[in-house]
GROMACS .gro file of N, CA and C in nm:
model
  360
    1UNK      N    1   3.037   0.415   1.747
    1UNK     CA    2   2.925   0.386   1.660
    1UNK      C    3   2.960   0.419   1.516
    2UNK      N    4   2.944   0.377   1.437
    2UNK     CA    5   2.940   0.361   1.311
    2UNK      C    6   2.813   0.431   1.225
    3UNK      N    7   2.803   0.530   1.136
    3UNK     CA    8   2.736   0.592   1.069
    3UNK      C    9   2.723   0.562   0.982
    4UNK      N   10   2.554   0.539   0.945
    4UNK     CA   11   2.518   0.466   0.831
    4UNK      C   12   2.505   0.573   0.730
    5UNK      N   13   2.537   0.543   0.625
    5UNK     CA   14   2.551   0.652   0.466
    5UNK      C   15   2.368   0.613   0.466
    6UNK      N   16   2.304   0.758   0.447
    6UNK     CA   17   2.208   0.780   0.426
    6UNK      C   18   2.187   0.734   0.259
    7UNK      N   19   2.044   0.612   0.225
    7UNK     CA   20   2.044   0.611   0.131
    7UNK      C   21   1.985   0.740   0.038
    8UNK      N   22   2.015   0.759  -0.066
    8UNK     CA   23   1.913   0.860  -0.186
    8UNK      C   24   1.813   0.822  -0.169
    9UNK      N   25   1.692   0.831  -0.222
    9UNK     CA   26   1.560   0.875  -0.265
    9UNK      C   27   1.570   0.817  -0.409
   10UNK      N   28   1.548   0.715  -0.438
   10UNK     CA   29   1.475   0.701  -0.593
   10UNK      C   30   1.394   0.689  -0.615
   11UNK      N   31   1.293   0.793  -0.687
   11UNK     CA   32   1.163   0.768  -0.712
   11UNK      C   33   1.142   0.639  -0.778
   12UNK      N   34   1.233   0.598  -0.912
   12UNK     CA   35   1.225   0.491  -0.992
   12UNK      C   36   1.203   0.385  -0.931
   13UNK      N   37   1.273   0.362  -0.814
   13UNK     CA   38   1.272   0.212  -0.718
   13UNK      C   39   1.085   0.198  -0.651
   14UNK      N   40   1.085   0.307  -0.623
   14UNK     CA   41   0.979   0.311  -0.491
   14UNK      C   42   0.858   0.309  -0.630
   15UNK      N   43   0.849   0.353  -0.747
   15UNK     CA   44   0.743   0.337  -0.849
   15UNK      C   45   0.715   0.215  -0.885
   16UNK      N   46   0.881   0.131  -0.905
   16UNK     CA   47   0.844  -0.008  -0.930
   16UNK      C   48   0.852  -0.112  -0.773
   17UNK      N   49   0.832  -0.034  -0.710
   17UNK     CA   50   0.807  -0.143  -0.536
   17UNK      C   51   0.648  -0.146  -0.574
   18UNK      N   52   0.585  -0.005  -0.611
   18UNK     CA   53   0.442   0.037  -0.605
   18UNK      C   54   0.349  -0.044  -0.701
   19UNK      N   55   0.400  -0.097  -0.803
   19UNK     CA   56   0.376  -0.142  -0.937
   19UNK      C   57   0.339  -0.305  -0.886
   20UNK      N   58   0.477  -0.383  -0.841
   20UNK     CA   59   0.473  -0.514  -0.808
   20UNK      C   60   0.431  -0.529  -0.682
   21UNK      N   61   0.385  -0.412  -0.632
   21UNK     CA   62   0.257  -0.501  -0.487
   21UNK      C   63   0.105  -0.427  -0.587
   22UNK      N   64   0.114  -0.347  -0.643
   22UNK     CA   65  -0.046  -0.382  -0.730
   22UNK      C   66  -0.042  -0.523  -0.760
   23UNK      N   67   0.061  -0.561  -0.851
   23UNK     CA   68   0.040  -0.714  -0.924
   23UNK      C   69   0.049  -0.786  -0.803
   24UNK      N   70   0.071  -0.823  -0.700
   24UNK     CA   71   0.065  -0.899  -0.556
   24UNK      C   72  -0.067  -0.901  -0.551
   25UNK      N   73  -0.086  -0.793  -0.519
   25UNK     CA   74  -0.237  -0.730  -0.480
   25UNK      C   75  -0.351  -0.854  -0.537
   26UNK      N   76  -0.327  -0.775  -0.668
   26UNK     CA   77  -0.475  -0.847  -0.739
   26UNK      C   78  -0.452  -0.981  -0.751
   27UNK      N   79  -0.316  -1.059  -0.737
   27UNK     CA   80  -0.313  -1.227  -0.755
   27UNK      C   81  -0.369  -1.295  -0.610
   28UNK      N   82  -0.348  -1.208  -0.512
   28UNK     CA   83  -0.394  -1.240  -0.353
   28UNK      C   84  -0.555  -1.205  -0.382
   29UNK      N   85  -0.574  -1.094  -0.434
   29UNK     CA   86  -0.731  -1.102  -0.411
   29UNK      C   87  -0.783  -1.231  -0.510
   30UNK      N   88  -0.734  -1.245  -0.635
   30UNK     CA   89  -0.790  -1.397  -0.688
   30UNK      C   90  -0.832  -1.502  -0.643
   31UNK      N   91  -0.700  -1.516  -0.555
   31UNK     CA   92  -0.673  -1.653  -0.449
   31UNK      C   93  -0.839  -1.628  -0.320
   32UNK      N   94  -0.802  -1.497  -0.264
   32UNK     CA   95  -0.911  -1.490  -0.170
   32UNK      C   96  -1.032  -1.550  -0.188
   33UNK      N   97  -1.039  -1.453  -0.347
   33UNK     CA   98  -1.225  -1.461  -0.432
   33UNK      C   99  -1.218  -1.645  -0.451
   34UNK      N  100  -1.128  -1.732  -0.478
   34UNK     CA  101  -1.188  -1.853  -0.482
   34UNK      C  102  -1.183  -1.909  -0.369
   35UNK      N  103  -1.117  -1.883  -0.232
   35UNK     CA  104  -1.161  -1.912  -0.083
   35UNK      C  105  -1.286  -1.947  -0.047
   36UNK      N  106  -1.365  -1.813  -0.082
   36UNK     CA  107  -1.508  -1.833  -0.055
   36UNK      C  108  -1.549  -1.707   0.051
   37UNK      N  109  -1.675  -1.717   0.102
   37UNK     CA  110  -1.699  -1.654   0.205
   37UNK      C  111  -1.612  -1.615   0.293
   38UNK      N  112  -1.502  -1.723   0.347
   38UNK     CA  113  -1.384  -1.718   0.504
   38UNK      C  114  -1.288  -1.644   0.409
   39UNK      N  115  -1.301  -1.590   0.306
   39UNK     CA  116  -1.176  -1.497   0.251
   39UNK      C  117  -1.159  -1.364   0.269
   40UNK      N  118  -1.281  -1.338   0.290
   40UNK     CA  119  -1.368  -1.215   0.247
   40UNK      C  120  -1.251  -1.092   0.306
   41UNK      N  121  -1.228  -1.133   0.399
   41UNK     CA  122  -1.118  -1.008   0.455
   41UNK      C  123  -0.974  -1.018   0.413
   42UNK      N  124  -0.950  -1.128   0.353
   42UNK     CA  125  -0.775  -1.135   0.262
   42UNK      C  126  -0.804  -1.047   0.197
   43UNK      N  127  -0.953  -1.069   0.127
   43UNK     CA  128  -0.945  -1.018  -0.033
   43UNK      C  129  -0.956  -0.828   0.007
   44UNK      N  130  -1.036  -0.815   0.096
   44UNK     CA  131  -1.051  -0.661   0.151
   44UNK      C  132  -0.888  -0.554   0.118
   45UNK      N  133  -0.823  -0.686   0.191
   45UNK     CA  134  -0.683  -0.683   0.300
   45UNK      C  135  -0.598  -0.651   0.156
   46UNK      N  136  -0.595  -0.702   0.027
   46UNK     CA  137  -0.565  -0.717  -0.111
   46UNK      C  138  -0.602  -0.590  -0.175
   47UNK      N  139  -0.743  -0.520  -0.148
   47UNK     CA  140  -0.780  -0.469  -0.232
   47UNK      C  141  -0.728  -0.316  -0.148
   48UNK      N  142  -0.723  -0.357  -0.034
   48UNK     CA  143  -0.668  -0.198   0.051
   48UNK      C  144  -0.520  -0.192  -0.037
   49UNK      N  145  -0.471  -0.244  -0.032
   49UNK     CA  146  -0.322  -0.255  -0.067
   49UNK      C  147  -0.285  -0.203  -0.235
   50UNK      N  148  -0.392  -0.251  -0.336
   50UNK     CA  149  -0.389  -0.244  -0.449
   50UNK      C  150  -0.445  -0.114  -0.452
   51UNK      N  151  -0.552  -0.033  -0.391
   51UNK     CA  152  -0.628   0.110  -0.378
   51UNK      C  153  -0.487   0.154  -0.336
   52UNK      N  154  -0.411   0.167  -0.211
   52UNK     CA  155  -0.310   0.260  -0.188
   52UNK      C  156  -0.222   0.255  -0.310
   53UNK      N  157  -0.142   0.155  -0.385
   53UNK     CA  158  -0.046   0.140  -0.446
   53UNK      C  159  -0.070   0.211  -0.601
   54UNK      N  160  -0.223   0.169  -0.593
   54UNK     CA  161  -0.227   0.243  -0.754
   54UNK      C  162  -0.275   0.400  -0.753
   55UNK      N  163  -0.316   0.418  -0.657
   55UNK     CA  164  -0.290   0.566  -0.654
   55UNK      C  165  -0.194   0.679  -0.601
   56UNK      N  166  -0.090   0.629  -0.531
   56UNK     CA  167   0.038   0.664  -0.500
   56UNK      C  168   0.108   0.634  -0.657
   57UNK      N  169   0.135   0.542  -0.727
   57UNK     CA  170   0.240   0.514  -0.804
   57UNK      C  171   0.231   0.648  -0.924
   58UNK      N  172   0.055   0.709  -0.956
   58UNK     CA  173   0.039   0.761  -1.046
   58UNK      C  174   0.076   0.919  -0.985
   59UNK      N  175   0.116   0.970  -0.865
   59UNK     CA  176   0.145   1.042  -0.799
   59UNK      C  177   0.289   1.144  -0.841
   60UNK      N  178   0.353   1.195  -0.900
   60UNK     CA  179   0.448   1.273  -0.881
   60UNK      C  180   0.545   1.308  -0.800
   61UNK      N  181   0.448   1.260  -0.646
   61UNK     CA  182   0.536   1.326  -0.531
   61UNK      C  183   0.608   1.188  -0.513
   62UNK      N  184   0.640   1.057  -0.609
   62UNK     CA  185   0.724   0.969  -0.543
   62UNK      C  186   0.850   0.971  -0.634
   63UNK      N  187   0.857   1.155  -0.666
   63UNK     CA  188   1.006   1.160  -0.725
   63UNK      C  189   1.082   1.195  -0.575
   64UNK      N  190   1.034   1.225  -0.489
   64UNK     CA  191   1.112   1.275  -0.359
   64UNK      C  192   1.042   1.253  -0.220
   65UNK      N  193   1.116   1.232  -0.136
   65UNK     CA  194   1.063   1.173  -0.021
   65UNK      C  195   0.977   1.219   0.059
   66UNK      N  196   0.964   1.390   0.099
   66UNK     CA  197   0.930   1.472   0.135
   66UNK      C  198   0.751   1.485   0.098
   67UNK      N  199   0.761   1.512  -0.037
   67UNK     CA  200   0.643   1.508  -0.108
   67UNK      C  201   0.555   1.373  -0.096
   68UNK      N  202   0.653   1.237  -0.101
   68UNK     CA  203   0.544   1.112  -0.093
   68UNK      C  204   0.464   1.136   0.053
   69UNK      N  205   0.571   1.133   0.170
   69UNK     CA  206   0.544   1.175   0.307
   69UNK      C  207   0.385   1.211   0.291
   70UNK      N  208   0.410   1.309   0.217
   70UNK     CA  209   0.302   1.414   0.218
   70UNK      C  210   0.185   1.409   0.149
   71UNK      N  211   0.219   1.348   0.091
   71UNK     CA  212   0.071   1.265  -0.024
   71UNK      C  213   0.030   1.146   0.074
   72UNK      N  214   0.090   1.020   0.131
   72UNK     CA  215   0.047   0.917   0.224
   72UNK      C  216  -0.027   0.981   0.358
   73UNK      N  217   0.023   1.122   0.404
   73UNK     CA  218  -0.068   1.178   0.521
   73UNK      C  219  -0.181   1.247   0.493
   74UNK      N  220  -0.167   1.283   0.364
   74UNK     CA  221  -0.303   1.330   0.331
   74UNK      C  222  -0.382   1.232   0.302
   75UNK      N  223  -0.346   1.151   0.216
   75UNK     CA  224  -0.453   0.965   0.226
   75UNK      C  225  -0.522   0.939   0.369
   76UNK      N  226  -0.390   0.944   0.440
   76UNK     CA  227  -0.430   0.896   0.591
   76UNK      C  228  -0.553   0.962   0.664
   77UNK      N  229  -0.565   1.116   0.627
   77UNK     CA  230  -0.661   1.169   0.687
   77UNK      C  231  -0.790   1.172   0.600
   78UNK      N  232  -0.802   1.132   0.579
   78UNK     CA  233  -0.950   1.073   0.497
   78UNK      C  234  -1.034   1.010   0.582
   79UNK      N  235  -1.154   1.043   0.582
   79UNK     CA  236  -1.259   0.970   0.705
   79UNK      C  237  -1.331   0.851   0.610
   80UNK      N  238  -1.277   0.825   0.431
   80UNK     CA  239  -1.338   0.708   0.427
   80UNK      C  240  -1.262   0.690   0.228
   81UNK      N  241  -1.258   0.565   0.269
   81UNK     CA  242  -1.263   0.526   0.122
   81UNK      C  243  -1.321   0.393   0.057
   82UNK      N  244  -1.330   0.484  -0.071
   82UNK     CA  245  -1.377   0.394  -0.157
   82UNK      C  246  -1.392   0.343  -0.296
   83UNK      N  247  -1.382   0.239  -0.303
   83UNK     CA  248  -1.296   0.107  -0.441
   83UNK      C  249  -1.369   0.025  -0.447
   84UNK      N  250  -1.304  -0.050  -0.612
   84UNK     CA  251  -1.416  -0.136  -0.628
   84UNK      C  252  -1.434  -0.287  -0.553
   85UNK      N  253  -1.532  -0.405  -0.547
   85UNK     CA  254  -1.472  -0.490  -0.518
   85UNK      C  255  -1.461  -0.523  -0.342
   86UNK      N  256  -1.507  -0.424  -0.223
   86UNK     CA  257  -1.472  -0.475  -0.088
   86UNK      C  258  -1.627  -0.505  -0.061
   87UNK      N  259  -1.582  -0.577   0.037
   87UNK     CA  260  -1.679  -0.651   0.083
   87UNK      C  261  -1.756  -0.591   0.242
   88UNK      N  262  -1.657  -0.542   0.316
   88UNK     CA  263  -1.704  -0.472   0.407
   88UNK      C  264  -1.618  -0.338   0.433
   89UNK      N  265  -1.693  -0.253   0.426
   89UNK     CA  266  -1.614  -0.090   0.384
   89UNK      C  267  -1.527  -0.035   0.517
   90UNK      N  268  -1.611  -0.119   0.668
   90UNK     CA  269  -1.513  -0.110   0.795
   90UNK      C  270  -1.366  -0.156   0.825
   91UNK      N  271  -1.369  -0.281   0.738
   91UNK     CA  272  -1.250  -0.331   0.735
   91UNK      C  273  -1.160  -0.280   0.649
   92UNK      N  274  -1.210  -0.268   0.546
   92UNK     CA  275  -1.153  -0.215   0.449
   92UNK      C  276  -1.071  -0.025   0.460
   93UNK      N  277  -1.169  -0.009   0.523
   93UNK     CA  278  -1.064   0.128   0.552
   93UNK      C  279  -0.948   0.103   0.688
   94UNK      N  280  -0.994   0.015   0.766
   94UNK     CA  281  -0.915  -0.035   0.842
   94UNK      C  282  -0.791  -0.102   0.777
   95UNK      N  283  -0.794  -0.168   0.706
   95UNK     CA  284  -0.658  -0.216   0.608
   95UNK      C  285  -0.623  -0.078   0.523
   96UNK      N  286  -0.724  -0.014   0.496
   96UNK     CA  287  -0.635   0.089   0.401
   96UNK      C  288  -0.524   0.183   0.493
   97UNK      N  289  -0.585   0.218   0.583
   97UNK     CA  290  -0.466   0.269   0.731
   97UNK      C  291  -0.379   0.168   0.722
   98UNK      N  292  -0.379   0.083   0.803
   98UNK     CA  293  -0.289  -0.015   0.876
   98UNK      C  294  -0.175  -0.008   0.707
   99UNK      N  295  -0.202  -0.014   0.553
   99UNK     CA  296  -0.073   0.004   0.505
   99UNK      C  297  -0.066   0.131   0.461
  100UNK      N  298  -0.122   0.221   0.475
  100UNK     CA  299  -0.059   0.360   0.483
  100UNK      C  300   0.024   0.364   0.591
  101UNK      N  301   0.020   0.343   0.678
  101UNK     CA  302   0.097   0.358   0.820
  101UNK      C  303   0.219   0.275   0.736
  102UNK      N  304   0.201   0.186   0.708
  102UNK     CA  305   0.329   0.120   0.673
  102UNK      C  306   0.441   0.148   0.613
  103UNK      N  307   0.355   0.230   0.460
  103UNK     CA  308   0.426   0.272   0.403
  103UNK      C  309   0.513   0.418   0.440
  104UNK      N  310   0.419   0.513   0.554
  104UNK     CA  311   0.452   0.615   0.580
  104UNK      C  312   0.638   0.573   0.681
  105UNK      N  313   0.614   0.468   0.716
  105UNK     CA  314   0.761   0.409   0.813
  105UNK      C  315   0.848   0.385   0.748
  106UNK      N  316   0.807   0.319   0.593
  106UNK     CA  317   0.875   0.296   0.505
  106UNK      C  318   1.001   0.388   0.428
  107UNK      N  319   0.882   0.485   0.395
  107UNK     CA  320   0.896   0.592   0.304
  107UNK      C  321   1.017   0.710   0.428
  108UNK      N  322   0.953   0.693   0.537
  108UNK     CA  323   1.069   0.777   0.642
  108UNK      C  324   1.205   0.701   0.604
  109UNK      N  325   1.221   0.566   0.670
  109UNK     CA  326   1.312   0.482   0.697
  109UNK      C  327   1.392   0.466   0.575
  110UNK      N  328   1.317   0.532   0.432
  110UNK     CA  329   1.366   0.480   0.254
  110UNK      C  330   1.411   0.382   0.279
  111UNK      N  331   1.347   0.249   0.387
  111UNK     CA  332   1.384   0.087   0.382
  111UNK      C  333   1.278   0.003   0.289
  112UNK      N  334   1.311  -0.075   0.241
  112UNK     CA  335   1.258  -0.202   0.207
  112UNK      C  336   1.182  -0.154   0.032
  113UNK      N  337   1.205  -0.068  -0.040
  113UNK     CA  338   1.162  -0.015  -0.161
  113UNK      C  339   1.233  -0.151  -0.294
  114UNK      N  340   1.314  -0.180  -0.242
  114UNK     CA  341   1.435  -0.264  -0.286
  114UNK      C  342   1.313  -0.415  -0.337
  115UNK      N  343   1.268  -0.462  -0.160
  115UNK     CA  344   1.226  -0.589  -0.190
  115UNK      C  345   1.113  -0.611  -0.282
  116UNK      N  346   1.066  -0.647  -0.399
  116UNK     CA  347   0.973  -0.679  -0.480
  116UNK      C  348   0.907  -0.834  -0.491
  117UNK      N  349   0.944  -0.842  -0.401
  117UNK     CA  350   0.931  -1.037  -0.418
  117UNK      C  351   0.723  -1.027  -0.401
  118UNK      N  352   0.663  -1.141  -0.380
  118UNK     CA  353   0.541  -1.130  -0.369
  118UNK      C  354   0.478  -1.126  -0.263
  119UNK      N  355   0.542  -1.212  -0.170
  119UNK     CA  356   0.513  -1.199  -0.002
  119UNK      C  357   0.620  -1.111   0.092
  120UNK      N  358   0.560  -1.031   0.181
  120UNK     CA  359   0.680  -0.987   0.210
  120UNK      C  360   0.647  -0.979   0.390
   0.00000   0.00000   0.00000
């Protein structure tokens, strides 16, 4: 077996991963808001994503891995949140989990900080 070189920890990368899914964020919720009614949960799904990202990025602890860990599990245990803009607050904390979880796999794995594209 072959041993993979553990990557570093750059906070810088993972600030600007955090940055360009805000800007994702709010161009998906645009798109949603002119959908109509049948959007209503993209845009939720948008706005969970843009709530985690902009308050992680302003965070400190994403100079080191340990500390983000630890800021995303404390998010996680929250019995509720709330932002501007959702439409139904059930779903909406339901998307706000489902990408905390994500990012928490992420942030273990220090995979995918790299990709910035808009869909991912």
């Amino acid at each position: 077996m072959v041993d993979k070189a553990e990557k570093t920890w750059d906070g810088a990368i993972v600030r600007t991963w955090l940055e360009s899914r805000v800007v994702a964020a709010r161009s998906d919720q645009v798109v949603a808001e002119r959908g109509g009614w049948d959007r209503q949960d993209d845009c939720d799904k948008a706005t969970a994503e843009e709530m985690v990202c902009t308050l992680m990025k302003a965070k400190p602890a994403t100079n080191a891995q340990a500390p983000f860990l630890d800021e995303l599990r404390t998010l996680l245990d929250r019995d509720e949140y709330i932002w501007r803009g959702v439409y139904n607050d059930t779903r909406f904390d339901r998307h706000v989990r489902t990408f905390v979880k994500k990012l928490i796999k992420m942030a273990k794995a220090n995979d995918g900080f790299a990709n910035t594209t808009h869909y991912q």
